[in-house]
Short mmCIF file of N, CA and C in Angstrom, two decimals:
data_model
loop_
_atom_site.label_atom_id
_atom_site.label_comp_id
_atom_site.label_asym_id
_atom_site.label_seq_id
_atom_site.Cartn_x
_atom_site.Cartn_y
_atom_site.Cartn_z
N PRO W 1 201.27 -79.46 -135.92
CA PRO W 1 202.67 -79.88 -135.99
C PRO W 1 203.57 -78.89 -135.25
N PRO W 2 204.72 -79.36 -134.78
CA PRO W 2 205.65 -78.47 -134.08
C PRO W 2 206.16 -77.36 -135.01
N VAL W 3 206.26 -76.15 -134.46
CA VAL W 3 206.75 -75.00 -135.22
C VAL W 3 207.85 -74.35 -134.41
N LEU W 4 208.96 -74.02 -135.09
CA LEU W 4 210.05 -73.26 -134.48
C LEU W 4 210.48 -72.23 -135.50
N ILE W 5 210.36 -70.96 -135.14
CA ILE W 5 210.69 -69.85 -136.03
C ILE W 5 211.92 -69.14 -135.48
N LEU W 6 212.87 -68.84 -136.33
CA LEU W 6 214.01 -68.00 -135.98
C LEU W 6 213.71 -66.63 -136.56
N LEU W 7 213.57 -65.64 -135.71
CA LEU W 7 213.17 -64.30 -136.12
C LEU W 7 214.26 -63.30 -135.76
N HIS W 8 214.62 -62.45 -136.70
CA HIS W 8 215.50 -61.33 -136.35
C HIS W 8 214.59 -60.21 -135.84
N LYS W 9 214.60 -60.02 -134.51
CA LYS W 9 213.77 -58.98 -133.91
C LYS W 9 214.44 -57.63 -134.13
N PRO W 10 213.74 -56.71 -134.76
CA PRO W 10 214.32 -55.38 -134.94
C PRO W 10 214.16 -54.53 -133.68
N LYS W 11 214.93 -53.46 -133.60
CA LYS W 11 214.74 -52.48 -132.53
C LYS W 11 213.36 -51.87 -132.70
N GLY W 12 212.77 -51.44 -131.61
CA GLY W 12 211.51 -50.72 -131.68
C GLY W 12 210.28 -51.60 -131.70
N CYS W 13 210.41 -52.85 -131.25
CA CYS W 13 209.21 -53.68 -131.08
C CYS W 13 209.38 -54.50 -129.81
N LEU W 14 208.26 -54.88 -129.24
CA LEU W 14 208.25 -55.59 -127.96
C LEU W 14 208.14 -57.09 -128.16
N THR W 15 208.74 -57.84 -127.24
CA THR W 15 208.61 -59.29 -127.24
C THR W 15 207.40 -59.64 -126.38
N THR W 16 206.22 -59.41 -126.94
CA THR W 16 204.96 -59.69 -126.27
C THR W 16 203.90 -59.85 -127.34
N SER W 17 202.76 -60.43 -126.97
CA SER W 17 201.70 -60.64 -127.96
C SER W 17 200.84 -59.40 -128.17
N ALA W 18 200.80 -58.51 -127.19
CA ALA W 18 199.99 -57.29 -127.32
C ALA W 18 200.54 -56.22 -126.40
N ASP W 19 200.39 -54.98 -126.80
CA ASP W 19 200.86 -53.87 -125.98
C ASP W 19 199.73 -52.88 -125.78
N PRO W 20 199.38 -52.57 -124.52
CA PRO W 20 198.29 -51.63 -124.27
C PRO W 20 198.55 -50.23 -124.83
N LYS W 21 199.84 -49.89 -125.06
CA LYS W 21 200.17 -48.58 -125.61
C LYS W 21 200.17 -48.59 -127.14
N GLY W 22 199.91 -49.75 -127.74
CA GLY W 22 199.82 -49.83 -129.19
C GLY W 22 201.14 -49.90 -129.92
N ARG W 23 202.24 -50.15 -129.19
CA ARG W 23 203.54 -50.25 -129.85
C ARG W 23 203.64 -51.57 -130.63
N ALA W 24 204.53 -51.59 -131.59
CA ALA W 24 204.73 -52.79 -132.41
C ALA W 24 205.25 -53.94 -131.54
N THR W 25 204.88 -55.16 -131.92
CA THR W 25 205.37 -56.36 -131.23
C THR W 25 206.04 -57.27 -132.26
N VAL W 26 206.70 -58.31 -131.77
CA VAL W 26 207.36 -59.25 -132.68
C VAL W 26 206.34 -59.91 -133.60
N TYR W 27 205.11 -60.00 -133.18
CA TYR W 27 204.08 -60.63 -134.01
C TYR W 27 203.75 -59.78 -135.24
N ASP W 28 204.04 -58.50 -135.16
CA ASP W 28 203.86 -57.63 -136.33
C ASP W 28 204.91 -57.93 -137.40
N CYS W 29 205.97 -58.62 -137.02
CA CYS W 29 207.04 -58.99 -137.96
C CYS W 29 206.71 -60.29 -138.70
N LEU W 30 205.67 -60.99 -138.28
CA LEU W 30 205.29 -62.27 -138.87
C LEU W 30 204.18 -62.08 -139.90
N PRO W 31 203.99 -63.06 -140.78
CA PRO W 31 202.87 -62.97 -141.74
C PRO W 31 201.54 -62.87 -141.00
N GLU W 32 200.55 -62.31 -141.65
CA GLU W 32 199.21 -62.20 -141.06
C GLU W 32 198.64 -63.59 -140.79
N GLY W 33 197.80 -63.71 -139.80
CA GLY W 33 197.11 -64.96 -139.54
C GLY W 33 197.15 -65.37 -138.09
N GLU W 34 196.07 -65.98 -137.65
CA GLU W 34 195.92 -66.42 -136.27
C GLU W 34 196.96 -67.49 -135.91
N ARG W 35 197.37 -68.28 -136.90
CA ARG W 35 198.34 -69.35 -136.65
C ARG W 35 199.59 -68.81 -135.95
N TRP W 36 200.08 -67.66 -136.36
CA TRP W 36 201.30 -67.11 -135.80
C TRP W 36 201.08 -66.55 -134.40
N ARG W 37 199.87 -66.14 -134.07
CA ARG W 37 199.58 -65.58 -132.74
C ARG W 37 199.69 -66.64 -131.65
N ARG W 38 199.66 -67.90 -132.03
CA ARG W 38 199.76 -68.99 -131.05
C ARG W 38 201.21 -69.28 -130.65
N LEU W 39 202.14 -68.70 -131.37
CA LEU W 39 203.55 -68.91 -131.06
C LEU W 39 203.94 -68.13 -129.80
N LYS W 40 204.84 -68.71 -129.05
CA LYS W 40 205.35 -68.06 -127.84
C LYS W 40 206.84 -67.82 -128.00
N ALA W 41 207.29 -66.67 -127.58
CA ALA W 41 208.71 -66.33 -127.65
C ALA W 41 209.49 -67.12 -126.60
N ILE W 42 210.65 -67.61 -127.00
CA ILE W 42 211.56 -68.28 -126.06
C ILE W 42 212.52 -67.20 -125.58
N GLY W 43 212.32 -66.76 -124.36
CA GLY W 43 213.09 -65.64 -123.82
C GLY W 43 212.50 -64.34 -124.32
N ARG W 44 213.30 -63.29 -124.24
CA ARG W 44 212.83 -61.99 -124.71
C ARG W 44 214.03 -61.11 -125.01
N LEU W 45 213.78 -60.11 -125.80
CA LEU W 45 214.76 -59.05 -126.04
C LEU W 45 214.06 -57.74 -125.75
N ASP W 46 214.77 -56.81 -125.17
CA ASP W 46 214.19 -55.52 -124.81
C ASP W 46 213.77 -54.72 -126.04
N TYR W 47 212.96 -53.72 -125.81
CA TYR W 47 212.38 -52.88 -126.86
C TYR W 47 213.44 -52.31 -127.81
N ASN W 48 214.51 -51.77 -127.27
CA ASN W 48 215.54 -51.15 -128.09
C ASN W 48 216.68 -52.09 -128.44
N THR W 49 216.42 -53.39 -128.41
CA THR W 49 217.42 -54.41 -128.71
C THR W 49 217.01 -55.17 -129.96
N GLU W 50 218.00 -55.51 -130.78
CA GLU W 50 217.72 -56.33 -131.95
C GLU W 50 218.52 -57.62 -131.83
N GLY W 51 218.04 -58.67 -132.50
CA GLY W 51 218.79 -59.92 -132.49
C GLY W 51 217.90 -61.11 -132.73
N LEU W 52 218.50 -62.29 -132.62
CA LEU W 52 217.79 -63.54 -132.86
C LEU W 52 216.82 -63.83 -131.73
N LEU W 53 215.59 -64.15 -132.11
CA LEU W 53 214.56 -64.54 -131.16
C LEU W 53 213.90 -65.80 -131.70
N LEU W 54 213.73 -66.80 -130.85
CA LEU W 54 213.06 -68.04 -131.24
C LEU W 54 211.61 -67.98 -130.79
N LEU W 55 210.70 -68.47 -131.65
CA LEU W 55 209.28 -68.58 -131.31
C LEU W 55 208.84 -70.00 -131.60
N THR W 56 207.99 -70.56 -130.74
CA THR W 56 207.52 -71.93 -130.92
C THR W 56 206.08 -72.07 -130.45
N ASN W 57 205.45 -73.14 -130.91
CA ASN W 57 204.12 -73.48 -130.43
C ASN W 57 204.18 -74.60 -129.40
N ARG W 58 205.36 -74.99 -129.00
CA ARG W 58 205.57 -76.07 -128.03
C ARG W 58 206.01 -75.52 -126.69
N GLY W 59 205.10 -75.52 -125.73
CA GLY W 59 205.38 -74.99 -124.40
C GLY W 59 206.53 -75.70 -123.71
N GLU W 60 206.61 -77.04 -123.88
CA GLU W 60 207.68 -77.78 -123.21
C GLU W 60 209.06 -77.42 -123.78
N LEU W 61 209.14 -77.14 -125.08
CA LEU W 61 210.40 -76.71 -125.68
C LEU W 61 210.78 -75.32 -125.17
N LYS W 62 209.80 -74.43 -125.13
CA LYS W 62 210.03 -73.08 -124.62
C LYS W 62 210.61 -73.13 -123.21
N ARG W 63 209.97 -73.89 -122.34
CA ARG W 63 210.40 -74.00 -120.94
C ARG W 63 211.79 -74.61 -120.84
N TYR W 64 212.05 -75.66 -121.59
CA TYR W 64 213.34 -76.34 -121.54
C TYR W 64 214.48 -75.40 -121.94
N LEU W 65 214.28 -74.64 -123.00
CA LEU W 65 215.33 -73.75 -123.47
C LEU W 65 215.53 -72.53 -122.56
N GLU W 66 214.50 -72.15 -121.82
CA GLU W 66 214.61 -70.98 -120.94
C GLU W 66 215.24 -71.28 -119.59
N LEU W 67 215.14 -72.51 -119.12
CA LEU W 67 215.63 -72.82 -117.77
C LEU W 67 217.16 -72.80 -117.71
N PRO W 68 217.75 -72.00 -116.83
CA PRO W 68 219.20 -71.91 -116.72
C PRO W 68 219.87 -73.27 -116.43
N ARG W 69 219.18 -74.13 -115.69
CA ARG W 69 219.79 -75.42 -115.31
C ARG W 69 220.06 -76.31 -116.52
N ASN W 70 219.43 -76.02 -117.65
CA ASN W 70 219.65 -76.83 -118.85
C ASN W 70 220.90 -76.40 -119.62
N GLY W 71 221.52 -75.31 -119.21
CA GLY W 71 222.85 -74.94 -119.67
C GLY W 71 222.97 -74.35 -121.07
N PHE W 72 221.89 -73.83 -121.62
CA PHE W 72 222.01 -73.19 -122.94
C PHE W 72 222.67 -71.83 -122.78
N VAL W 73 223.76 -71.64 -123.50
CA VAL W 73 224.50 -70.39 -123.41
C VAL W 73 223.83 -69.35 -124.31
N ARG W 74 223.61 -68.19 -123.75
CA ARG W 74 223.07 -67.06 -124.51
C ARG W 74 224.20 -66.06 -124.66
N LYS W 75 224.37 -65.55 -125.83
CA LYS W 75 225.45 -64.62 -126.06
C LYS W 75 224.86 -63.31 -126.57
N TYR W 76 225.30 -62.21 -125.97
CA TYR W 76 224.81 -60.89 -126.30
C TYR W 76 225.99 -59.99 -126.63
N ARG W 77 225.73 -59.02 -127.45
CA ARG W 77 226.74 -58.00 -127.73
C ARG W 77 226.12 -56.66 -127.38
N ALA W 78 226.85 -55.86 -126.62
CA ALA W 78 226.29 -54.60 -126.13
C ALA W 78 227.28 -53.46 -126.33
N ARG W 79 226.76 -52.28 -126.53
CA ARG W 79 227.58 -51.08 -126.57
C ARG W 79 227.52 -50.47 -125.18
N ILE W 80 228.68 -50.05 -124.70
CA ILE W 80 228.80 -49.56 -123.33
C ILE W 80 229.12 -48.07 -123.36
N TRP W 81 228.36 -47.28 -122.64
CA TRP W 81 228.66 -45.86 -122.49
C TRP W 81 229.23 -45.66 -121.10
N GLY W 82 230.29 -44.91 -121.04
CA GLY W 82 230.97 -44.70 -119.78
C GLY W 82 232.27 -45.48 -119.76
N HIS W 83 233.04 -45.30 -118.74
CA HIS W 83 234.34 -45.96 -118.66
C HIS W 83 234.18 -47.35 -118.05
N VAL W 84 234.70 -48.37 -118.73
CA VAL W 84 234.66 -49.74 -118.22
C VAL W 84 235.99 -50.40 -118.53
N THR W 85 236.42 -51.24 -117.62
CA THR W 85 237.66 -51.99 -117.82
C THR W 85 237.34 -53.48 -117.81
N GLN W 86 238.25 -54.28 -118.35
CA GLN W 86 238.05 -55.73 -118.30
C GLN W 86 237.99 -56.21 -116.86
N GLU W 87 238.79 -55.61 -116.00
CA GLU W 87 238.77 -55.98 -114.59
C GLU W 87 237.38 -55.78 -113.98
N ARG W 88 236.74 -54.69 -114.33
CA ARG W 88 235.38 -54.41 -113.82
C ARG W 88 234.38 -55.44 -114.36
N LEU W 89 234.51 -55.78 -115.62
CA LEU W 89 233.64 -56.80 -116.20
C LEU W 89 233.86 -58.16 -115.55
N ASP W 90 235.11 -58.48 -115.24
CA ASP W 90 235.42 -59.76 -114.59
C ASP W 90 234.75 -59.88 -113.23
N SER W 91 234.51 -58.76 -112.57
CA SER W 91 233.87 -58.79 -111.25
C SER W 91 232.42 -59.27 -111.33
N LEU W 92 231.85 -59.33 -112.51
CA LEU W 92 230.46 -59.79 -112.67
C LEU W 92 230.34 -61.32 -112.68
N ARG W 93 231.45 -62.03 -112.71
CA ARG W 93 231.42 -63.50 -112.79
C ARG W 93 230.72 -64.15 -111.61
N HIS W 94 230.73 -63.52 -110.47
CA HIS W 94 230.13 -64.12 -109.28
C HIS W 94 228.72 -63.61 -109.02
N GLY W 95 228.20 -62.80 -109.91
CA GLY W 95 226.86 -62.28 -109.75
C GLY W 95 226.86 -60.98 -108.96
N ILE W 96 225.70 -60.35 -108.96
CA ILE W 96 225.54 -59.10 -108.21
C ILE W 96 224.18 -59.11 -107.52
N SER W 97 224.05 -58.28 -106.51
CA SER W 97 222.77 -58.11 -105.82
C SER W 97 222.30 -56.68 -106.00
N VAL W 98 221.04 -56.53 -106.35
CA VAL W 98 220.41 -55.23 -106.51
C VAL W 98 219.09 -55.26 -105.75
N ASP W 99 218.93 -54.37 -104.80
CA ASP W 99 217.70 -54.30 -104.00
C ASP W 99 217.34 -55.67 -103.42
N ASP W 100 218.32 -56.32 -102.83
CA ASP W 100 218.15 -57.63 -102.17
C ASP W 100 217.79 -58.77 -103.12
N VAL W 101 217.97 -58.59 -104.42
CA VAL W 101 217.77 -59.66 -105.40
C VAL W 101 219.14 -60.02 -105.95
N HIS W 102 219.50 -61.32 -105.88
CA HIS W 102 220.80 -61.75 -106.39
C HIS W 102 220.66 -62.25 -107.82
N TYR W 103 221.53 -61.74 -108.70
CA TYR W 103 221.54 -62.15 -110.10
C TYR W 103 222.77 -63.02 -110.34
N ARG W 104 222.60 -64.09 -111.10
CA ARG W 104 223.70 -65.01 -111.39
C ARG W 104 224.84 -64.28 -112.09
N GLY W 105 226.00 -64.89 -112.00
CA GLY W 105 227.17 -64.33 -112.63
C GLY W 105 227.13 -64.47 -114.15
N ILE W 106 227.91 -63.62 -114.80
CA ILE W 106 228.04 -63.67 -116.25
C ILE W 106 229.52 -63.55 -116.60
N ARG W 107 229.85 -63.99 -117.81
CA ARG W 107 231.19 -63.77 -118.34
C ARG W 107 231.06 -62.65 -119.36
N ALA W 108 231.83 -61.60 -119.18
CA ALA W 108 231.77 -60.46 -120.09
C ALA W 108 233.19 -60.09 -120.49
N ARG W 109 233.34 -59.66 -121.74
CA ARG W 109 234.66 -59.25 -122.20
C ARG W 109 234.52 -58.10 -123.19
N LEU W 110 235.54 -57.27 -123.22
CA LEU W 110 235.62 -56.22 -124.24
C LEU W 110 236.01 -56.88 -125.55
N ASP W 111 235.31 -56.56 -126.63
CA ASP W 111 235.65 -57.13 -127.93
C ASP W 111 237.04 -56.69 -128.37
N ASP W 112 237.36 -55.46 -128.09
CA ASP W 112 238.65 -54.90 -128.50
C ASP W 112 239.24 -54.19 -127.30
N PRO W 113 240.18 -54.85 -126.59
CA PRO W 113 240.73 -54.22 -125.39
C PRO W 113 241.32 -52.84 -125.63
N SER W 114 241.81 -52.55 -126.84
CA SER W 114 242.36 -51.22 -127.10
C SER W 114 241.26 -50.16 -127.10
N ALA W 115 240.00 -50.60 -127.30
CA ALA W 115 238.89 -49.66 -127.26
C ALA W 115 238.74 -49.05 -125.86
N GLU W 116 239.19 -49.80 -124.86
CA GLU W 116 239.12 -49.31 -123.48
C GLU W 116 239.90 -48.01 -123.33
N GLU W 117 241.10 -47.96 -123.91
CA GLU W 117 241.91 -46.75 -123.81
C GLU W 117 241.46 -45.71 -124.83
N ALA W 118 241.18 -46.15 -126.05
CA ALA W 118 240.88 -45.21 -127.13
C ALA W 118 239.47 -44.66 -127.07
N HIS W 119 238.53 -45.47 -126.65
CA HIS W 119 237.11 -45.07 -126.69
C HIS W 119 236.43 -45.40 -125.36
N GLY W 120 237.00 -45.04 -124.27
CA GLY W 120 236.46 -45.40 -122.98
C GLY W 120 234.98 -45.13 -122.84
N SER W 121 234.46 -44.18 -123.59
CA SER W 121 233.05 -43.87 -123.47
C SER W 121 232.19 -44.57 -124.53
N ASP W 122 232.82 -45.39 -125.38
CA ASP W 122 232.05 -46.00 -126.46
C ASP W 122 232.63 -47.36 -126.84
N ALA W 123 232.79 -48.24 -125.86
CA ALA W 123 233.39 -49.55 -126.11
C ALA W 123 232.30 -50.59 -126.33
N ALA W 124 232.62 -51.61 -127.13
CA ALA W 124 231.69 -52.71 -127.37
C ALA W 124 232.19 -53.94 -126.62
N GLY W 125 231.25 -54.77 -126.19
CA GLY W 125 231.64 -55.97 -125.46
C GLY W 125 230.64 -57.08 -125.68
N SER W 126 231.02 -58.28 -125.24
CA SER W 126 230.15 -59.44 -125.34
C SER W 126 229.82 -59.95 -123.95
N VAL W 127 228.63 -60.49 -123.79
CA VAL W 127 228.18 -61.04 -122.52
C VAL W 127 227.65 -62.43 -122.76
N LYS W 128 228.04 -63.40 -121.92
CA LYS W 128 227.50 -64.76 -122.00
C LYS W 128 226.80 -65.08 -120.72
#
C-alpha cells in the first residue's frame, strides 16, 4: 500500500539510506524494520538542517513533488551571519550563476527588517 511519512528531521543526520562514514541518517529516526528502508526521501535537507521531510514508497509521487515545473513551493527559514539587506536578498529573484552553473531565482525576505540594523550579523530570514 502507498506510504507517506512526515518526519521532523533533526540536525546531525543525513538524508540518505546509508553513510560510509557511519553518521546517523533519517532512517535511524524511524522504527526498526526493513519496511522503512524501502522509503525514499522527497527532496533532502542538509546535515546541519532540521525540518519537515517527506518519505514515500511511491517513486512517481517522489518525482512529481520534486520537479520544479509542478510548482510546489518550498519554504525555508535560515539564520544569516554577516551583513545582509533586503535589497541584497531581492537581487536573488532572477537567479545566480556559480562556476558556470545557473541557479533559479528565489524570493527571500528578512523576517524582521529591524534585525538588519540591530543585528546585522545575526538576522533571520525566509526563503521560498
